[in-house]
């Protein structure tokens, strides 16, 4: 049997693309024929899939459709004469982008409005978190489940970039956030918490913010203005980084700090668990589900309290060990073999 995947974009290093590649490889290992079809590609990923124009709707094949935005692919799927398996990666509320990028705002608004249209076009609708599954259920999907994103250790085993390690090889305390530069991820709150920490607790500290700003350049410029306004000298905007650079920043990090207000899953939390970097995160629903009982969740954005929490994690080795131990245990729930069993159960049910 064929089980193909349809994605709007096959990119380098983003969560949805990595998830679709893992599903493809897992399906092939299980004996299925499987190809990823995409509307567009990152040039580095052109050999990993086929253009959507080459897709042929074979009668006995199945389709996994990754839904995350409004695009011509959405209309194409609705036009097919068969039901699909939908994987929902959540859609950021459009209000976050109104002052940043009207095209993104319109696309996310339209995507949320159109989600319910697929409720009658799916044989199975899967959220990659319980938070996402509940949203599917709330808009009318009946046969739902959770297929988490698996963290494939092979992707995390890149040799850390030596240039990054050498540049920041000193006695500074390093904080890290990884994620697209976007208003919902609230990098400004990370800056404000770091400002308190660096100015009131430990001046020998720095902050790394890694992530692409494509389409959100206005927000990036504002973040740089804010860092200057807060008199922060040791903030480094790393941009879109390679796997080896990512490994280096995690190797350098003392704590991963996430202040995001809207996440469907948040893969960097799993990366932090893998690299044994303790996590402090704002308790938005998607983040809270992914962490489970691991890490440290904060319920309010009181920057002094967040900064003091960072300080305790940095200075108290016993607490740090306990947090990392809990994160390592939680990471086992996202091991490839665990998620593979879940995927098989859904496909064979």
mmCIF file of C-alpha atoms in Angstrom:
data_model
loop_
_atom_site.group_PDB
_atom_site.id
_atom_site.type_symbol
_atom_site.label_atom_id
_atom_site.label_comp_id
_atom_site.label_asym_id
_atom_site.label_seq_id
_atom_site.Cartn_x
_atom_site.Cartn_y
_atom_site.Cartn_z
ATOM 1 C CA UNK A 1 0.000 0.000 0.000
ATOM 2 C CA UNK A 2 1.028 3.579 -0.598
ATOM 3 C CA UNK A 3 0.771 6.192 2.140
ATOM 4 C CA UNK A 4 1.900 9.570 0.796
ATOM 5 C CA UNK A 5 2.196 12.882 2.607
ATOM 6 C CA UNK A 6 1.109 16.319 1.419
ATOM 7 C CA UNK A 7 2.766 19.409 2.919
ATOM 8 C CA UNK A 8 2.621 23.070 1.910
ATOM 9 C CA UNK A 9 6.397 23.494 2.267
ATOM 10 C CA UNK A 10 9.305 21.141 2.764
ATOM 11 C CA UNK A 11 11.911 23.144 4.617
ATOM 12 C CA UNK A 12 15.244 22.708 6.328
ATOM 13 C CA UNK A 13 15.175 22.282 10.087
ATOM 14 C CA UNK A 14 11.539 23.223 10.759
ATOM 15 C CA UNK A 15 9.400 20.980 12.927
ATOM 16 C CA UNK A 16 6.724 20.050 10.378
ATOM 17 C CA UNK A 17 9.221 19.126 7.672
ATOM 18 C CA UNK A 18 11.326 17.079 10.086
ATOM 19 C CA UNK A 19 8.180 15.304 11.304
ATOM 20 C CA UNK A 20 7.069 14.472 7.764
ATOM 21 C CA UNK A 21 10.531 13.122 6.908
ATOM 22 C CA UNK A 22 10.488 10.920 10.006
ATOM 23 C CA UNK A 23 7.008 9.616 9.141
ATOM 24 C CA UNK A 24 8.113 8.864 5.569
ATOM 25 C CA UNK A 25 11.180 6.935 6.717
ATOM 26 C CA UNK A 26 9.131 5.056 9.322
ATOM 27 C CA UNK A 27 6.464 4.114 6.774
ATOM 28 C CA UNK A 28 9.100 2.842 4.360
ATOM 29 C CA UNK A 29 10.689 0.796 7.128
ATOM 30 C CA UNK A 30 7.270 -0.735 7.794
ATOM 31 C CA UNK A 31 6.948 -1.822 4.168
ATOM 32 C CA UNK A 32 4.805 1.015 2.767
ATOM 33 C CA UNK A 33 5.602 3.007 -0.341
ATOM 34 C CA UNK A 34 5.715 6.649 0.706
ATOM 35 C CA UNK A 35 6.571 9.979 -0.915
ATOM 36 C CA UNK A 36 6.318 13.549 0.351
ATOM 37 C CA UNK A 37 4.655 15.985 -2.060
ATOM 38 C CA UNK A 38 5.053 19.719 -1.431
ATOM 39 C CA UNK A 39 3.945 22.971 -3.012
ATOM 40 C CA UNK A 40 7.399 24.474 -2.493
ATOM 41 C CA UNK A 41 10.831 23.468 -1.218
ATOM 42 C CA UNK A 42 13.876 24.809 0.516
ATOM 43 C CA UNK A 43 16.631 24.281 -2.112
ATOM 44 C CA UNK A 44 18.460 22.006 0.349
ATOM 45 C CA UNK A 45 15.427 19.687 0.522
ATOM 46 C CA UNK A 46 14.671 19.352 -3.170
ATOM 47 C CA UNK A 47 15.766 15.679 -3.230
ATOM 48 C CA UNK A 48 13.613 14.754 -0.239
ATOM 49 C CA UNK A 49 10.257 15.017 -1.973
ATOM 50 C CA UNK A 50 8.318 15.665 -5.161
ATOM 51 C CA UNK A 51 6.398 18.719 -6.412
ATOM 52 C CA UNK A 52 2.677 18.569 -5.716
ATOM 53 C CA UNK A 53 2.060 18.689 -9.479
ATOM 54 C CA UNK A 54 3.490 15.150 -9.722
ATOM 55 C CA UNK A 55 1.045 13.658 -7.224
ATOM 56 C CA UNK A 56 -1.240 10.977 -8.658
ATOM 57 C CA UNK A 57 -4.339 10.009 -6.686
ATOM 58 C CA UNK A 58 -4.208 6.208 -6.792
ATOM 59 C CA UNK A 59 -7.387 4.471 -5.710
ATOM 60 C CA UNK A 60 -5.894 2.187 -3.054
ATOM 61 C CA UNK A 61 -3.460 4.740 -1.597
ATOM 62 C CA UNK A 62 -3.808 6.774 1.586
ATOM 63 C CA UNK A 63 -2.921 10.414 2.182
ATOM 64 C CA UNK A 64 -1.482 12.087 5.255
ATOM 65 C CA UNK A 65 -2.145 15.814 5.017
ATOM 66 C CA UNK A 66 -0.206 18.160 7.303
ATOM 67 C CA UNK A 67 -2.374 21.181 8.108
ATOM 68 C CA UNK A 68 -0.718 24.341 9.372
ATOM 69 C CA UNK A 69 -1.699 27.171 7.027
ATOM 70 C CA UNK A 70 -4.087 28.208 4.278
ATOM 71 C CA UNK A 71 -2.724 27.481 0.821
ATOM 72 C CA UNK A 72 -3.715 26.081 -2.573
ATOM 73 C CA UNK A 73 -2.841 22.669 -1.117
ATOM 74 C CA UNK A 74 -5.815 22.966 1.252
ATOM 75 C CA UNK A 75 -8.201 23.482 -1.667
ATOM 76 C CA UNK A 76 -6.534 20.612 -3.545
ATOM 77 C CA UNK A 77 -7.096 18.216 -0.630
ATOM 78 C CA UNK A 78 -10.749 19.226 -0.333
ATOM 79 C CA UNK A 79 -11.201 18.516 -4.047
ATOM 80 C CA UNK A 80 -9.980 14.934 -3.778
ATOM 81 C CA UNK A 81 -12.567 12.188 -3.916
ATOM 82 C CA UNK A 82 -11.259 10.432 -0.828
ATOM 83 C CA UNK A 83 -10.898 10.989 2.879
ATOM 84 C CA UNK A 84 -7.460 11.740 4.288
ATOM 85 C CA UNK A 85 -5.541 11.420 7.534
ATOM 86 C CA UNK A 86 -5.040 14.963 8.801
ATOM 87 C CA UNK A 87 -2.163 15.903 11.111
ATOM 88 C CA UNK A 88 -2.804 19.250 12.778
ATOM 89 C CA UNK A 89 0.182 21.326 13.870
ATOM 90 C CA UNK A 90 -1.903 24.244 15.151
ATOM 91 C CA UNK A 91 -2.243 27.738 13.738
ATOM 92 C CA UNK A 92 -1.056 30.859 15.509
ATOM 93 C CA UNK A 93 -3.918 33.324 16.108
ATOM 94 C CA UNK A 94 -3.737 35.983 13.428
ATOM 95 C CA UNK A 95 -3.894 38.856 15.920
ATOM 96 C CA UNK A 96 -0.231 38.320 16.778
ATOM 97 C CA UNK A 97 0.815 39.274 13.244
ATOM 98 C CA UNK A 98 -1.413 42.286 12.556
ATOM 99 C CA UNK A 99 1.343 44.813 13.238
ATOM 100 C CA UNK A 100 4.113 42.654 11.779
ATOM 101 C CA UNK A 101 3.018 41.110 8.485
ATOM 102 C CA UNK A 102 -0.485 41.446 7.034
ATOM 103 C CA UNK A 103 0.042 38.536 4.633
ATOM 104 C CA UNK A 104 0.840 36.173 7.522
ATOM 105 C CA UNK A 105 -2.069 37.595 9.525
ATOM 106 C CA UNK A 106 -4.493 37.003 6.651
ATOM 107 C CA UNK A 107 -3.141 33.511 6.003
ATOM 108 C CA UNK A 108 -3.387 32.389 9.625
ATOM 109 C CA UNK A 109 -6.855 33.906 10.010
ATOM 110 C CA UNK A 110 -8.062 32.120 6.888
ATOM 111 C CA UNK A 111 -6.449 28.842 7.977
ATOM 112 C CA UNK A 112 -8.327 28.855 11.280
ATOM 113 C CA UNK A 113 -11.590 29.719 9.524
ATOM 114 C CA UNK A 114 -11.101 26.832 7.083
ATOM 115 C CA UNK A 115 -10.079 24.154 9.573
ATOM 116 C CA UNK A 116 -13.632 22.924 10.168
ATOM 117 C CA UNK A 117 -14.084 22.349 6.430
ATOM 118 C CA UNK A 118 -11.889 19.262 6.716
ATOM 119 C CA UNK A 119 -13.973 17.606 9.421
ATOM 120 C CA UNK A 120 -15.975 15.695 6.783
ATOM 121 C CA UNK A 121 -12.911 15.050 4.603
ATOM 122 C CA UNK A 122 -10.903 13.084 7.158
ATOM 123 C CA UNK A 123 -11.033 9.464 8.240
ATOM 124 C CA UNK A 124 -8.742 10.356 11.142
ATOM 125 C CA UNK A 125 -7.555 13.697 12.559
ATOM 126 C CA UNK A 126 -4.400 13.708 14.658
ATOM 127 C CA UNK A 127 -3.007 16.527 16.740
ATOM 128 C CA UNK A 128 0.699 16.385 17.518
ATOM 129 C CA UNK A 129 -0.261 17.275 21.103
ATOM 130 C CA UNK A 130 -3.328 16.839 23.297
ATOM 131 C CA UNK A 131 -3.792 20.623 23.087
ATOM 132 C CA UNK A 132 -4.067 20.348 19.302
ATOM 133 C CA UNK A 133 -6.333 17.294 19.477
ATOM 134 C CA UNK A 134 -8.763 19.179 21.721
ATOM 135 C CA UNK A 135 -8.878 22.043 19.241
ATOM 136 C CA UNK A 136 -9.730 19.610 16.447
ATOM 137 C CA UNK A 137 -12.541 18.191 18.545
ATOM 138 C CA UNK A 138 -13.859 21.666 19.363
ATOM 139 C CA UNK A 139 -14.392 22.513 15.673
ATOM 140 C CA UNK A 140 -16.185 19.300 14.766
ATOM 141 C CA UNK A 141 -13.673 16.515 14.149
ATOM 142 C CA UNK A 142 -14.929 13.240 15.610
ATOM 143 C CA UNK A 143 -12.279 10.554 15.115
ATOM 144 C CA UNK A 144 -9.264 12.204 16.736
ATOM 145 C CA UNK A 145 -6.030 11.178 18.413
ATOM 146 C CA UNK A 146 -2.542 12.328 19.355
ATOM 147 C CA UNK A 147 0.563 11.521 17.322
ATOM 148 C CA UNK A 148 3.445 13.347 19.035
ATOM 149 C CA UNK A 149 6.470 14.609 17.198
ATOM 150 C CA UNK A 150 9.339 12.162 17.638
ATOM 151 C CA UNK A 151 12.778 13.517 18.399
ATOM 152 C CA UNK A 152 15.111 11.480 16.230
ATOM 153 C CA UNK A 153 18.490 11.354 18.027
ATOM 154 C CA UNK A 154 20.220 11.081 14.657
ATOM 155 C CA UNK A 155 19.239 14.685 13.923
ATOM 156 C CA UNK A 156 20.681 15.799 17.256
ATOM 157 C CA UNK A 157 24.052 14.103 16.872
ATOM 158 C CA UNK A 158 25.690 16.711 14.646
ATOM 159 C CA UNK A 159 29.170 17.726 15.704
ATOM 160 C CA UNK A 160 28.871 21.097 17.507
ATOM 161 C CA UNK A 161 30.116 23.965 15.380
ATOM 162 C CA UNK A 162 33.673 24.696 16.505
ATOM 163 C CA UNK A 163 33.522 28.371 15.534
ATOM 164 C CA UNK A 164 30.483 28.995 17.746
ATOM 165 C CA UNK A 165 32.069 27.102 20.645
ATOM 166 C CA UNK A 166 35.354 28.996 20.315
ATOM 167 C CA UNK A 167 33.650 32.400 20.044
ATOM 168 C CA UNK A 168 31.763 31.958 23.321
ATOM 169 C CA UNK A 169 34.264 29.806 25.227
ATOM 170 C CA UNK A 170 34.428 31.809 28.465
ATOM 171 C CA UNK A 171 33.002 31.886 31.977
ATOM 172 C CA UNK A 172 29.727 33.584 31.051
ATOM 173 C CA UNK A 173 26.362 32.125 32.025
ATOM 174 C CA UNK A 174 24.398 31.491 28.831
ATOM 175 C CA UNK A 175 20.636 31.475 28.278
ATOM 176 C CA UNK A 176 19.029 30.205 25.096
ATOM 177 C CA UNK A 177 15.739 30.342 23.261
ATOM 178 C CA UNK A 178 15.254 28.599 19.909
ATOM 179 C CA UNK A 179 12.256 29.385 17.743
ATOM 180 C CA UNK A 180 11.053 31.452 14.852
ATOM 181 C CA UNK A 181 11.304 35.175 15.514
ATOM 182 C CA UNK A 182 7.564 35.749 15.897
ATOM 183 C CA UNK A 183 5.292 37.804 18.163
ATOM 184 C CA UNK A 184 3.510 34.780 19.645
ATOM 185 C CA UNK A 185 6.840 33.405 20.837
ATOM 186 C CA UNK A 186 7.343 36.568 22.897
ATOM 187 C CA UNK A 187 11.078 36.995 22.562
ATOM 188 C CA UNK A 188 10.547 40.421 24.125
ATOM 189 C CA UNK A 189 9.635 38.735 27.399
ATOM 190 C CA UNK A 190 12.810 36.678 27.235
ATOM 191 C CA UNK A 191 14.726 39.937 26.812
ATOM 192 C CA UNK A 192 13.006 41.524 29.806
ATOM 193 C CA UNK A 193 13.681 38.567 32.079
ATOM 194 C CA UNK A 194 17.293 38.490 30.925
ATOM 195 C CA UNK A 195 17.600 42.234 31.561
ATOM 196 C CA UNK A 196 16.712 41.716 35.212
ATOM 197 C CA UNK A 197 19.066 38.749 35.528
ATOM 198 C CA UNK A 198 22.052 40.422 33.863
ATOM 199 C CA UNK A 199 21.616 43.761 35.613
ATOM 200 C CA UNK A 200 20.535 42.684 39.099
ATOM 201 C CA UNK A 201 22.070 39.220 39.523
ATOM 202 C CA UNK A 202 24.937 38.373 37.174
ATOM 203 C CA UNK A 203 26.469 40.803 34.652
ATOM 204 C CA UNK A 204 28.653 37.985 33.252
ATOM 205 C CA UNK A 205 25.788 36.490 31.316
ATOM 206 C CA UNK A 206 24.494 36.441 27.765
ATOM 207 C CA UNK A 207 21.417 35.499 25.794
ATOM 208 C CA UNK A 208 21.208 33.587 22.513
ATOM 209 C CA UNK A 209 18.055 33.949 20.384
ATOM 210 C CA UNK A 210 18.160 31.503 17.479
ATOM 211 C CA UNK A 211 15.527 31.352 14.757
ATOM 212 C CA UNK A 212 14.509 32.579 11.345
ATOM 213 C CA UNK A 213 12.930 36.021 10.921
ATOM 214 C CA UNK A 214 11.723 35.512 7.339
ATOM 215 C CA UNK A 215 8.465 37.438 7.056
ATOM 216 C CA UNK A 216 8.838 38.891 10.558
ATOM 217 C CA UNK A 217 11.733 41.260 9.973
ATOM 218 C CA UNK A 218 9.722 44.127 11.497
ATOM 219 C CA UNK A 219 9.462 42.232 14.769
ATOM 220 C CA UNK A 220 13.190 41.408 14.719
ATOM 221 C CA UNK A 221 14.036 45.092 14.250
ATOM 222 C CA UNK A 222 11.793 45.959 17.202
ATOM 223 C CA UNK A 223 13.477 43.305 19.360
ATOM 224 C CA UNK A 224 16.877 44.793 18.562
ATOM 225 C CA UNK A 225 15.539 48.247 19.443
ATOM 226 C CA UNK A 226 14.182 46.867 22.721
ATOM 227 C CA UNK A 227 17.497 45.194 23.581
ATOM 228 C CA UNK A 228 19.213 48.552 23.040
ATOM 229 C CA UNK A 229 16.554 50.351 25.090
ATOM 230 C CA UNK A 230 17.098 47.871 27.937
ATOM 231 C CA UNK A 231 20.865 48.462 27.648
ATOM 232 C CA UNK A 232 21.575 44.819 26.909
ATOM 233 C CA UNK A 233 24.996 44.284 25.345
ATOM 234 C CA UNK A 234 25.219 40.496 25.476
ATOM 235 C CA UNK A 235 22.256 39.505 23.332
ATOM 236 C CA UNK A 236 23.065 37.545 20.185
ATOM 237 C CA UNK A 237 20.503 37.052 17.416
ATOM 238 C CA UNK A 238 21.812 33.920 15.712
ATOM 239 C CA UNK A 239 19.269 33.757 12.873
ATOM 240 C CA UNK A 240 18.417 30.535 11.042
ATOM 241 C CA UNK A 241 21.159 28.105 12.060
ATOM 242 C CA UNK A 242 22.481 24.731 10.926
ATOM 243 C CA UNK A 243 22.212 21.528 12.952
ATOM 244 C CA UNK A 244 25.868 21.808 13.971
ATOM 245 C CA UNK A 245 25.390 25.405 15.121
ATOM 246 C CA UNK A 246 22.248 24.348 16.989
ATOM 247 C CA UNK A 247 24.208 21.647 18.802
ATOM 248 C CA UNK A 248 26.855 24.213 19.758
ATOM 249 C CA UNK A 249 24.352 26.668 21.229
ATOM 250 C CA UNK A 250 22.718 23.908 23.264
ATOM 251 C CA UNK A 251 26.168 22.809 24.449
ATOM 252 C CA UNK A 252 26.848 26.360 25.632
ATOM 253 C CA UNK A 253 23.453 26.939 27.270
ATOM 254 C CA UNK A 254 22.986 26.837 31.044
ATOM 255 C CA UNK A 255 19.193 27.243 30.842
ATOM 256 C CA UNK A 256 16.593 27.227 28.056
ATOM 257 C CA UNK A 257 14.102 30.061 28.608
ATOM 258 C CA UNK A 258 10.750 30.017 26.786
ATOM 259 C CA UNK A 259 8.190 32.790 27.275
ATOM 260 C CA UNK A 260 6.017 31.853 24.280
ATOM 261 C CA UNK A 261 2.269 32.466 24.588
ATOM 262 C CA UNK A 262 1.117 30.140 21.830
ATOM 263 C CA UNK A 263 2.644 26.815 20.820
ATOM 264 C CA UNK A 264 1.094 23.730 19.338
ATOM 265 C CA UNK A 265 3.965 21.523 20.499
ATOM 266 C CA UNK A 266 7.363 23.357 20.735
ATOM 267 C CA UNK A 267 10.045 20.964 19.487
ATOM 268 C CA UNK A 268 12.950 22.951 21.057
ATOM 269 C CA UNK A 269 11.720 21.709 24.427
ATOM 270 C CA UNK A 270 12.589 18.173 23.285
ATOM 271 C CA UNK A 271 15.933 19.383 21.985
ATOM 272 C CA UNK A 272 16.686 20.913 25.379
ATOM 273 C CA UNK A 273 15.777 17.622 27.059
ATOM 274 C CA UNK A 274 18.115 15.780 24.692
ATOM 275 C CA UNK A 275 21.025 18.125 25.413
ATOM 276 C CA UNK A 276 20.272 18.062 29.147
ATOM 277 C CA UNK A 277 19.632 21.796 29.365
ATOM 278 C CA UNK A 278 17.148 22.636 32.150
ATOM 279 C CA UNK A 279 13.997 24.408 30.982
ATOM 280 C CA UNK A 280 12.104 27.383 32.399
ATOM 281 C CA UNK A 281 8.937 28.062 30.411
ATOM 282 C CA UNK A 282 5.757 30.077 30.545
ATOM 283 C CA UNK A 283 2.823 27.713 31.016
ATOM 284 C CA UNK A 284 0.854 28.192 27.801
ATOM 285 C CA UNK A 285 -1.194 25.045 27.040
ATOM 286 C CA UNK A 286 0.930 23.562 24.247
ATOM 287 C CA UNK A 287 4.144 24.010 26.226
ATOM 288 C CA UNK A 288 2.602 22.639 29.427
ATOM 289 C CA UNK A 289 1.484 19.462 27.608
ATOM 290 C CA UNK A 290 4.871 18.842 26.005
ATOM 291 C CA UNK A 291 6.734 19.337 29.275
ATOM 292 C CA UNK A 292 4.338 17.254 31.347
ATOM 293 C CA UNK A 293 5.900 17.067 34.806
ATOM 294 C CA UNK A 294 9.327 18.093 33.514
ATOM 295 C CA UNK A 295 11.108 21.452 33.577
ATOM 296 C CA UNK A 296 9.916 24.472 35.525
ATOM 297 C CA UNK A 297 6.679 26.180 34.488
ATOM 298 C CA UNK A 298 5.977 29.788 35.454
ATOM 299 C CA UNK A 299 2.363 30.954 35.587
ATOM 300 C CA UNK A 300 2.942 34.714 35.431
ATOM 301 C CA UNK A 301 5.375 36.915 33.544
ATOM 302 C CA UNK A 302 6.937 38.521 36.576
ATOM 303 C CA UNK A 303 10.408 39.117 35.226
ATOM 304 C CA UNK A 304 12.142 39.399 38.583
ATOM 305 C CA UNK A 305 10.745 36.040 39.688
ATOM 306 C CA UNK A 306 11.657 34.450 36.357
ATOM 307 C CA UNK A 307 15.200 35.825 36.674
ATOM 308 C CA UNK A 308 15.534 34.558 40.245
ATOM 309 C CA UNK A 309 14.339 31.143 39.062
ATOM 310 C CA UNK A 310 17.067 31.175 36.422
ATOM 311 C CA UNK A 311 19.601 32.048 39.099
ATOM 312 C CA UNK A 312 18.543 29.166 41.329
ATOM 313 C CA UNK A 313 18.866 26.717 38.434
ATOM 314 C CA UNK A 314 22.316 28.031 37.548
ATOM 315 C CA UNK A 315 23.648 28.086 41.111
ATOM 316 C CA UNK A 316 21.992 25.009 42.639
ATOM 317 C CA UNK A 317 23.567 21.920 41.083
ATOM 318 C CA UNK A 318 21.316 19.534 43.014
ATOM 319 C CA UNK A 319 18.147 21.197 41.694
ATOM 320 C CA UNK A 320 19.602 21.373 38.206
ATOM 321 C CA UNK A 321 20.339 17.639 38.279
ATOM 322 C CA UNK A 322 16.804 16.882 39.468
ATOM 323 C CA UNK A 323 15.232 18.994 36.691
ATOM 324 C CA UNK A 324 17.417 17.418 34.007
ATOM 325 C CA UNK A 325 16.599 13.957 35.334
ATOM 326 C CA UNK A 326 12.863 14.682 35.056
ATOM 327 C CA UNK A 327 13.288 16.042 31.536
ATOM 328 C CA UNK A 328 15.241 12.951 30.452
ATOM 329 C CA UNK A 329 12.418 10.772 31.715
ATOM 330 C CA UNK A 330 9.804 12.836 29.848
ATOM 331 C CA UNK A 331 11.865 12.647 26.643
ATOM 332 C CA UNK A 332 11.348 8.884 26.599
ATOM 333 C CA UNK A 333 7.681 9.541 25.695
ATOM 334 C CA UNK A 334 8.865 11.058 22.395
ATOM 335 C CA UNK A 335 11.417 8.388 21.501
ATOM 336 C CA UNK A 336 11.118 7.251 17.856
ATOM 337 C CA UNK A 337 10.217 3.682 18.813
ATOM 338 C CA UNK A 338 7.407 4.923 21.091
ATOM 339 C CA UNK A 339 5.912 7.253 18.487
ATOM 340 C CA UNK A 340 6.356 4.561 15.829
ATOM 341 C CA UNK A 341 4.115 2.216 17.828
ATOM 342 C CA UNK A 342 1.503 4.974 18.043
ATOM 343 C CA UNK A 343 1.694 5.620 14.299
ATOM 344 C CA UNK A 344 1.284 1.915 13.525
ATOM 345 C CA UNK A 345 -1.699 1.650 15.873
ATOM 346 C CA UNK A 346 -3.489 4.469 14.043
ATOM 347 C CA UNK A 347 -2.718 3.100 10.576
ATOM 348 C CA UNK A 348 -3.747 -0.465 11.424
ATOM 349 C CA UNK A 349 -6.880 0.378 13.438
#
